[in-house]
Each structure stands twice: as structure tokens, then as C-alpha cells.
CSV table of C-alpha atoms in Angstrom, one decimal:
chain,number,residue,atom,x,y,z
A,1374,MET,CA,80.9,-23.7,-4.3
A,1375,ARG,CA,84.2,-24.2,-2.5
A,1376,ILE,CA,83.8,-26.1,0.6
A,1377,LEU,CA,86.1,-27.3,3.3
A,1378,LEU,CA,84.8,-30.4,5.3
A,1379,THR,CA,86.2,-31.2,8.7
A,1380,GLY,CA,85.4,-34.7,10.3
A,1381,ALA,CA,85.4,-36.4,7.1
A,1382,SER,CA,86.7,-39.5,8.8
A,1383,GLY,CA,83.7,-39.4,11.2
A,1384,PHE,CA,80.2,-40.7,11.1
A,1385,VAL,CA,78.5,-37.7,9.7
A,1386,GLY,CA,81.3,-36.0,7.8
A,1387,ALA,CA,81.9,-39.3,5.7
A,1388,ALA,CA,78.0,-39.5,5.0
A,1389,LEU,CA,77.9,-35.9,4.0
A,1390,LEU,CA,80.9,-35.7,1.7
A,1391,PRO,CA,79.2,-37.8,-1.2
A,1392,ARG,CA,76.2,-35.6,-0.8
A,1393,LEU,CA,78.1,-32.3,-1.3
A,1394,LEU,CA,79.8,-33.8,-4.4
A,1395,GLU,CA,76.6,-34.9,-5.9
A,1396,GLN,CA,75.5,-31.3,-5.4
A,1397,GLY,CA,78.4,-30.3,-7.6
A,1398,HIS,CA,80.5,-28.5,-4.9
A,1399,ASP,CA,84.2,-28.5,-5.0
A,1400,VAL,CA,85.1,-30.2,-1.6
A,1401,ARG,CA,88.4,-30.2,0.3
A,1402,ALA,CA,88.6,-32.3,3.4
A,1403,LEU,CA,90.7,-31.4,6.5
A,1404,ALA,CA,92.0,-34.4,8.3
A,1405,ARG,CA,94.8,-35.5,10.5
A,1406,ASP,CA,95.0,-38.9,8.8
A,1407,ARG,CA,94.4,-39.5,5.2
A,1408,GLU,CA,94.0,-43.2,5.8
A,1409,ARG,CA,91.2,-42.7,8.3
A,1410,VAL,CA,89.4,-40.8,5.6
A,1411,ARG,CA,89.9,-43.5,3.2
A,1412,ARG,CA,88.5,-46.2,5.5
A,1413,ALA,CA,85.5,-44.0,6.4
A,1414,LEU,CA,84.6,-43.3,2.7
A,1415,ALA,CA,85.1,-47.1,1.9
A,1416,TYR,CA,82.5,-48.0,4.7
A,1417,THR,CA,79.9,-45.7,3.0
A,1418,GLY,CA,80.7,-47.1,-0.5
A,1419,ALA,CA,79.6,-43.7,-1.9
A,1420,ALA,CA,82.8,-41.9,-2.5
A,1421,SER,CA,86.6,-42.4,-2.4
A,1422,LEU,CA,89.8,-40.5,-2.0
A,1423,ASP,CA,90.1,-39.7,-5.7
A,1424,ASP,CA,86.9,-37.7,-5.5
A,1425,VAL,CA,88.2,-35.2,-2.9
A,1426,GLU,CA,91.2,-33.1,-1.8
A,1427,VAL,CA,92.5,-34.1,1.4
A,1428,SER,CA,94.5,-31.4,3.4
A,1429,ILE,CA,96.4,-32.6,6.4
A,1430,GLY,CA,96.0,-30.5,9.4
A,1431,ASP,CA,95.0,-30.5,13.0
A,1432,THR,CA,92.5,-27.9,14.5
A,1433,VAL,CA,93.9,-28.3,18.1
A,1434,SER,CA,97.6,-27.3,17.2
A,1435,GLY,CA,96.4,-25.3,14.4
A,1436,GLU,CA,98.7,-27.0,11.9
A,1437,GLY,CA,97.6,-26.8,8.2
A,1438,VAL,CA,94.3,-25.1,9.1
A,1439,ALA,CA,94.9,-21.8,7.6
A,1440,ALA,CA,96.3,-23.2,4.5
A,1441,SER,CA,93.2,-25.6,4.0
A,1442,MET,CA,91.0,-22.6,4.0
A,1443,ARG,CA,92.4,-21.0,0.8
A,1444,ASP,CA,89.7,-20.0,-1.5
A,1445,VAL,CA,86.9,-21.5,0.7
A,1446,GLU,CA,83.5,-20.0,0.8
A,1447,VAL,CA,81.8,-22.4,3.3
A,1448,THR,CA,83.2,-24.6,6.0
A,1449,TYR,CA,81.7,-27.6,7.9
A,1450,TYR,CA,82.8,-28.0,11.5
A,1451,LEU,CA,82.0,-31.6,12.2
A,1452,ILE,CA,84.7,-32.5,15.0
A,1453,HIS,CA,83.7,-34.0,18.2
A,1454,SER,CA,85.4,-36.3,20.5
A,1455,MET,CA,84.7,-36.9,24.2
A,1456,GLU,CA,87.7,-39.0,24.9
A,1457,PRO,CA,90.6,-37.3,26.8
A,1458,VAL,CA,94.0,-37.4,25.0
A,1459,ALA,CA,97.6,-37.4,26.2
A,1460,ASP,CA,99.1,-33.9,26.4
A,1461,GLY,CA,102.7,-32.9,26.7
A,1462,ALA,CA,105.9,-34.3,25.3
A,1463,GLY,CA,105.7,-37.1,27.9
A,1464,GLY,CA,102.1,-37.9,27.2
A,1465,SER,CA,101.4,-38.1,31.0
A,1466,LEU,CA,98.9,-35.3,31.3
A,1467,ARG,CA,95.3,-35.7,30.3
A,1468,THR,CA,93.3,-32.9,28.7
A,1469,SER,CA,89.4,-32.8,29.1
A,1470,PHE,CA,87.3,-33.1,26.0
A,1471,ALA,CA,85.7,-29.9,26.9
A,1472,ALA,CA,88.9,-27.9,27.0
A,1473,ARG,CA,90.0,-29.4,23.8
A,1474,GLU,CA,86.8,-28.7,22.0
A,1475,ARG,CA,87.0,-25.1,23.0
A,1476,ALA,CA,90.5,-24.8,21.8
A,1477,SER,CA,89.9,-26.7,18.6
A,1478,ALA,CA,86.8,-24.5,17.7
A,1479,ASP,CA,88.5,-21.3,18.7
A,1480,THR,CA,91.5,-22.0,16.4
A,1481,PHE,CA,89.2,-23.1,13.5
A,1482,ALA,CA,86.9,-20.0,14.0
A,1483,GLN,CA,89.9,-17.5,13.9
A,1484,ALA,CA,91.3,-19.1,10.8
A,1485,ALA,CA,87.9,-19.0,9.1
A,1486,ARG,CA,87.5,-15.3,10.0
A,1487,ALA,CA,91.0,-14.4,8.9
A,1488,ALA,CA,90.4,-16.4,5.4
A,1489,GLY,CA,87.1,-14.5,4.8
A,1490,VAL,CA,85.0,-17.6,5.0
A,1491,GLU,CA,81.3,-16.6,4.6
A,1492,ARG,CA,79.6,-19.5,6.6
A,1493,ILE,CA,80.5,-22.2,9.1
A,1494,VAL,CA,78.0,-25.2,9.5
A,1495,TYR,CA,78.1,-26.9,12.6
A,1496,LEU,CA,76.2,-30.0,14.0
A,1497,GLY,CA,75.8,-29.7,17.7
A,1498,GLY,CA,73.6,-31.1,20.4
A,1499,LEU,CA,70.2,-30.3,21.8
A,1500,VAL,CA,70.2,-28.3,24.9
A,1501,PRO,CA,67.6,-29.2,27.7
A,1502,SER,CA,64.8,-26.8,28.1
A,1503,GLU,CA,65.1,-27.1,31.9
A,1504,GLY,CA,67.9,-27.4,34.3
A,1505,ARG,CA,71.6,-27.2,33.7
A,1506,PRO,CA,73.1,-28.9,30.6
A,1507,SER,CA,75.5,-31.8,31.2
A,1508,THR,CA,79.2,-31.2,30.6
A,1509,HIS,CA,79.0,-32.8,27.3
A,1510,LEU,CA,76.2,-30.6,26.1
A,1511,ALA,CA,77.5,-27.7,27.6
A,1512,SER,CA,80.7,-28.2,25.7
A,1513,ARG,CA,78.9,-28.3,22.5
A,1514,TYR,CA,77.0,-25.3,23.1
A,1515,ALA,CA,80.3,-23.4,23.8
A,1516,VAL,CA,81.8,-24.6,20.6
A,1517,GLU,CA,78.6,-23.4,18.9
A,1518,ARG,CA,78.9,-19.9,20.4
A,1519,ILE,CA,82.6,-19.6,19.3
A,1520,LEU,CA,81.8,-20.4,15.7
A,1521,LEU,CA,78.8,-18.4,15.3
A,1522,ASP,CA,80.1,-15.5,17.0
A,1523,SER,CA,83.3,-15.4,14.9
A,1524,VAL,CA,81.4,-15.9,11.4
A,1525,PRO,CA,78.0,-14.0,11.7
A,1526,GLY,CA,76.5,-15.9,8.7
A,1527,SER,CA,77.0,-19.3,10.1
A,1528,VAL,CA,74.4,-22.1,11.0
A,1529,ALA,CA,74.1,-24.5,13.7
A,1530,LEU,CA,71.9,-27.5,13.8
A,1531,ARG,CA,71.2,-29.2,17.2
A,1532,ALA,CA,70.3,-32.9,17.3
A,1533,SER,CA,70.1,-35.6,19.8
A,1534,VAL,CA,70.5,-39.4,18.7
A,1535,VAL,CA,71.4,-39.7,15.1
A,1536,ILE,CA,70.4,-43.0,13.7
A,1537,GLY,CA,73.2,-44.5,11.5
A,1538,ALA,CA,75.5,-47.5,11.3
A,1539,ARG,CA,78.5,-45.5,12.1
A,1540,SER,CA,76.8,-43.4,15.0
A,1541,ARG,CA,78.4,-44.3,18.1
A,1542,SER,CA,75.5,-43.5,20.2
A,1543,PHE,CA,73.1,-45.7,18.1
A,1544,ARG,CA,75.7,-48.5,18.0
A,1545,PHE,CA,75.8,-48.3,21.7
A,1546,LEU,CA,72.1,-48.8,21.9
A,1547,VAL,CA,72.3,-51.7,19.4
A,1548,ARG,CA,74.9,-53.5,21.6
A,1549,LEU,CA,72.8,-53.0,24.6
A,1550,VAL,CA,70.0,-55.0,22.9
A,1551,GLU,CA,72.4,-57.5,21.5
A,1552,ARG,CA,74.1,-58.4,24.8
A,1553,MET,CA,71.4,-57.9,27.6
A,1554,PRO,CA,68.8,-60.7,27.5
A,1555,VAL,CA,66.7,-58.6,30.0
A,1556,LEU,CA,67.1,-54.8,29.5
A,1557,ALA,CA,67.8,-53.3,33.1
A,1558,LEU,CA,67.1,-49.6,32.5
A,1559,PRO,CA,67.9,-46.9,34.8
A,1560,ALA,CA,65.5,-44.0,35.6
A,1561,TRP,CA,66.4,-42.2,32.3
A,1562,ARG,CA,64.3,-44.8,30.4
A,1563,ARG,CA,61.3,-42.5,30.9
A,1564,TYR,CA,62.8,-39.4,29.3
A,1565,HIS,CA,61.8,-38.5,25.8
A,1566,THR,CA,63.8,-37.4,22.7
A,1567,GLN,CA,63.5,-37.4,18.9
A,1568,PRO,CA,66.0,-39.6,17.2
A,1569,ILE,CA,66.6,-38.5,13.5
A,1570,ASP,CA,67.8,-40.6,10.6
A,1571,GLU,CA,71.3,-40.0,9.4
A,1572,ARG,CA,69.9,-39.4,5.7
A,1573,ASP,CA,67.8,-36.5,7.0
A,1574,VAL,CA,70.8,-34.9,8.8
A,1575,VAL,CA,73.0,-35.2,5.8
A,1576,GLU,CA,70.2,-33.6,3.6
A,1577,MET,CA,69.8,-30.6,6.2
A,1578,LEU,CA,73.6,-30.0,6.6
A,1579,ALA,CA,74.1,-30.1,2.8
A,1580,ALA,CA,70.9,-27.6,2.3
A,1581,CYS,CA,72.6,-25.3,5.0
A,1582,ALA,CA,75.7,-24.5,2.6
A,1583,GLY,CA,73.6,-22.2,0.4
A,1584,SER,CA,70.2,-21.3,2.1
A,1585,ASP,CA,69.6,-17.9,2.9
A,1586,ALA,CA,66.7,-18.7,5.0
A,1587,VAL,CA,69.1,-20.2,7.8
A,1588,THR,CA,71.7,-17.5,7.8
A,1589,GLY,CA,73.1,-16.8,11.2
A,1590,GLN,CA,70.6,-19.2,12.9
A,1591,THR,CA,70.7,-22.0,15.5
A,1592,LEU,CA,68.0,-24.7,14.7
A,1593,ASP,CA,66.8,-27.6,16.6
A,1594,VAL,CA,66.3,-30.7,14.5
A,1595,GLY,CA,64.5,-34.0,15.2
A,1596,GLY,CA,62.8,-37.0,13.6
A,1597,PRO,CA,59.0,-37.4,13.6
A,1598,ASP,CA,58.7,-39.8,16.4
A,1599,VAL,CA,58.8,-38.7,20.2
A,1600,LEU,CA,60.1,-41.7,22.0
A,1601,CYS,CA,61.3,-42.4,25.6
A,1602,TYR,CA,64.7,-44.2,25.7
A,1603,GLY,CA,63.0,-47.4,27.1
A,1604,GLU,CA,60.8,-47.4,23.9
A,1605,ILE,CA,63.7,-46.7,21.6
A,1606,LEU,CA,65.5,-49.8,22.8
A,1607,GLN,CA,62.5,-51.8,22.6
A,1608,ARG,CA,61.8,-50.7,19.1
A,1609,ILE,CA,65.4,-51.5,18.1
A,1610,ALA,CA,64.9,-55.1,19.6
A,1611,SER,CA,61.7,-55.6,17.6
A,1612,LEU,CA,63.3,-54.4,14.2
A,1613,MET,CA,66.1,-56.9,15.0
A,1614,LEU,CA,63.6,-59.6,15.6
A,1615,LEU,CA,64.7,-60.2,19.2
A,1616,SER,CA,62.6,-60.4,22.5
A,1617,ARG,CA,64.0,-58.3,25.2
A,1618,PRO,CA,61.9,-58.0,28.4
A,1619,SER,CA,62.8,-54.9,30.4
A,1620,VAL,CA,63.2,-54.1,34.1
A,1621,GLY,CA,63.0,-50.6,35.2
A,1622,LEU,CA,65.4,-49.6,38.0
A,1623,PRO,CA,64.6,-47.0,40.5
A,1624,VAL,CA,67.7,-45.0,40.4
A,1625,THR,CA,70.1,-43.9,37.5
A,1626,ALA,CA,73.4,-44.2,39.5
A,1627,THR,CA,75.2,-42.9,36.1
A,1628,PRO,CA,78.9,-43.4,37.2
A,1629,LEU,CA,78.4,-47.4,38.0
A,1630,SER,CA,75.7,-47.9,35.3
A,1631,ALA,CA,77.5,-46.1,32.6
A,1632,ARG,CA,80.8,-48.1,33.4
A,1633,LEU,CA,78.9,-51.4,33.4
A,1634,ALA,CA,77.2,-50.5,30.1
A,1635,ALA,CA,80.5,-49.4,28.6
A,1636,SER,CA,82.1,-52.7,29.6
A,1637,LEU,CA,79.1,-54.7,28.2
A,1638,THR,CA,79.2,-53.0,24.9
A,1639,ARG,CA,83.0,-52.7,24.7
A,1640,GLU,CA,82.7,-49.0,24.4
A,1641,SER,CA,84.9,-46.2,25.8
A,1642,PRO,CA,83.8,-45.1,29.4
A,1643,GLU,CA,85.0,-41.7,28.6
A,1644,LEU,CA,82.3,-41.6,25.8
A,1645,ILE,CA,79.4,-43.4,27.7
A,1646,ILE,CA,79.7,-41.7,31.0
A,1647,PRO,CA,79.3,-38.0,29.5
A,1648,LEU,CA,76.4,-39.3,27.3
A,1649,MET,CA,74.5,-40.8,30.1
A,1650,ALA,CA,75.0,-38.0,32.3
A,1651,GLY,CA,73.4,-36.0,29.9
A,1652,LEU,CA,70.0,-37.9,30.3
A,1653,THR,CA,68.5,-36.0,33.2
A,1654,GLY,CA,65.3,-35.0,31.4
A,1655,ASP,CA,63.5,-34.7,28.1
A,1656,LEU,CA,65.8,-33.8,25.2
A,1657,LEU,CA,63.3,-32.4,22.6
A,1658,PRO,CA,63.7,-29.8,19.6
A,1659,ALA,CA,62.2,-26.4,20.6
A,1660,GLU,CA,60.7,-26.1,17.1
A,1661,ASP,CA,59.8,-28.3,14.0
A,1662,ARG,CA,60.0,-25.9,11.2
A,1663,VAL,CA,63.5,-27.0,10.0
A,1664,PRO,CA,62.4,-29.8,7.7
A,1665,GLU,CA,60.0,-27.4,5.8
A,1666,LEU,CA,62.7,-24.5,5.9
A,1667,LEU,CA,65.2,-26.8,4.3
A,1668,ASP,CA,62.9,-28.9,2.2
A,1669,VAL,CA,63.6,-32.2,3.7
A,1670,GLU,CA,61.2,-34.9,4.0
A,1671,LEU,CA,61.7,-36.9,7.4
A,1672,HIS,CA,62.2,-40.7,7.6
A,1673,SER,CA,60.3,-42.4,10.5
A,1674,PHE,CA,62.3,-43.9,13.4
A,1675,ASP,CA,61.7,-47.5,12.2
A,1676,SER,CA,62.9,-46.6,8.6
A,1677,GLY,CA,66.0,-45.0,10.1
A,1678,VAL,CA,66.8,-48.1,12.2
A,1679,GLU,CA,66.3,-50.5,9.4
A,1680,HIS,CA,68.4,-48.6,7.0
A,1681,ALA,CA,71.2,-48.3,9.6
A,1682,LEU,CA,71.0,-52.1,10.4
A,1683,TYR,CA,71.2,-52.9,6.7
A,1684,GLN,CA,74.2,-50.5,6.1
A,1685,TRP,CA,75.8,-52.1,9.3
A,1686,GLU,CA,75.4,-55.7,8.1
A,1687,ARG,CA,76.8,-54.8,4.6
A,1688,VAL,CA,80.3,-54.6,6.4
A,1689,GLU,CA,80.0,-56.3,9.6
A,1690,PRO,CA,77.9,-58.9,11.1
A,1691,LEU,CA,75.5,-58.2,14.0
A,1692,ALA,CA,75.9,-61.0,16.6
A,1693,ALA,CA,72.2,-61.3,17.5
A,1694,ARG,CA,71.1,-61.8,13.9
């Protein structure tokens, strides 16, 4: 099958690319920067630029997108960034991630439809069952609708925390455990979710390329363990062989706590603030039929963390270990 993969320099895309090649697909990667793809594949150690055709393009401007879809049957849309970027010739204006994501998805969807692409596979975020979604989650839902409405045979998977060595949300949690001798946790510590192993997400995404059982569907996915965020941090600490007592704070105070957490972990506030703003309640899959539907055996939370930490330490040290 001829496949176009976007986001090949990102966490999920770089992990998915070797799996698609293993399955015998002919893969073309759409990227703005060939060198970033090379570095991402080098991190995984499972593929190289010699294994894939790289097409240079940009889904926001539209440059190179139509050409990259030549003779493509299935595309993967794995583009997601929450940091604002400079806009305009002088670079003085800032474009919100939500506006940029909608524009990017619309450009991609129109090109896919014009090229006769049969399916777009998208990885988005779980939507809360109650209350209004955060700006971050609402943006991911808007992208999902743009893609699926444009190419009816498309598939969307929705996940919360994906456990992997290059997952920024997982790395953020690990850095909190590393750098906080006492875990001072806001009210969101009580909310539950189902983190999922990177390996399981990759298998599900790969299976979506040719599965008739998922055509035109949006599917919630999660790991086998239901955990609150306080438990997630404590389990990570335990698996890192660290003792981290915790103190529950009575309020969330997201703008302040998110900026403090971003500073502590040396992450971008533009990433952490939207993520923490989305922690307003449980974030759980509405169904659990996807592993059976796609014939994927799930890894436990502990197995996922151990695998991610092992992959992390192959490339760079963990200060607390």
C-alpha cells in the first residue's frame, strides 16, 4: 500500500514509520525539515532516511502538500503542536495553535480529497464526557471533524497520555518526579485517565491503514489500567526507584501552577498551560472494544513506563537514576 506519513519527525510518527515498513508498505514522509526526520529516526534506531522517501512541504502554507499525495492510498495525519509561531514578514504577530491547527488540517484535507486518497488516519485526544473541553482538546476535535468530513473512509483514534521516551507529556511527568523531592499536586491529582503504551498506539495506527472494521469511525483508546494522575506520578517514581511523598493542594490555579511546572521541567509554558487546563475531570475512553477490533494486546502501565525509561536511557541519562 502507498502511504503518506506526516509527523515523521514527531514522537508517534517516528515510531510508526518503521512498523509500516515492516508490514511491507511503500511509505513517503511529508516534512518541513529532512534533518529533523533523520534525528527522530536515529532516536528510535529502527529505521533511517535510506528506508523512506522524504517529501518537503508545509501543511500550513500548503507548499508541497499536493505533490506529496501523488499515487497515495492512505495518509496519516500526525501533526500537532501547541506552541504559537511567528506570523507575517516581520515575525511580530503570533498565531494561536488552535487557528494554525485548523488551517493545517483544512489544507491537508482538501489536498487529500483532490488526490483521491481513500483514508486519512488521525490520532487525536480524548474528549471529556462531561463539561466543555479545553481549548487544546477542542482544537483536536475540530481537526478530527475536518479530516473525517473531507474523506469519509477515514479513521480517528483518541487517546490521553501516550507513554513513550519521546512523548512530551510523559517526559513532563518524569521530569516532575525527578525534580520535586515532594510532589505538590493540585486538585487534578484526583482525576482518572487510562495512559496507553506507545507500542500499542503504533500497532493500532498501523492496523487502521487497511482495516475495513474501522472505516469512517472515531474510536477511543486507552491502556488497561485506570489511574488518577496522583497514582501515575507515584507509579513512575516507584519504577524509577525513587521515594516521592506527595502533598495535595486544595486548588488547581492552572496559570500559576502550570508556569511553575514548566519552569521546573524546562518545558514550554505554551505546551504545559493548555495541557493542565484540560485536567478538569476524568478523561476516559467511552469504549474498550478497539484492542479486540484491531487485534492488539495491550501492555500494562508499568510495562509501558519501564519500556519508555529503557528507551530514554539508551540515548540520554535520567538525572535521578
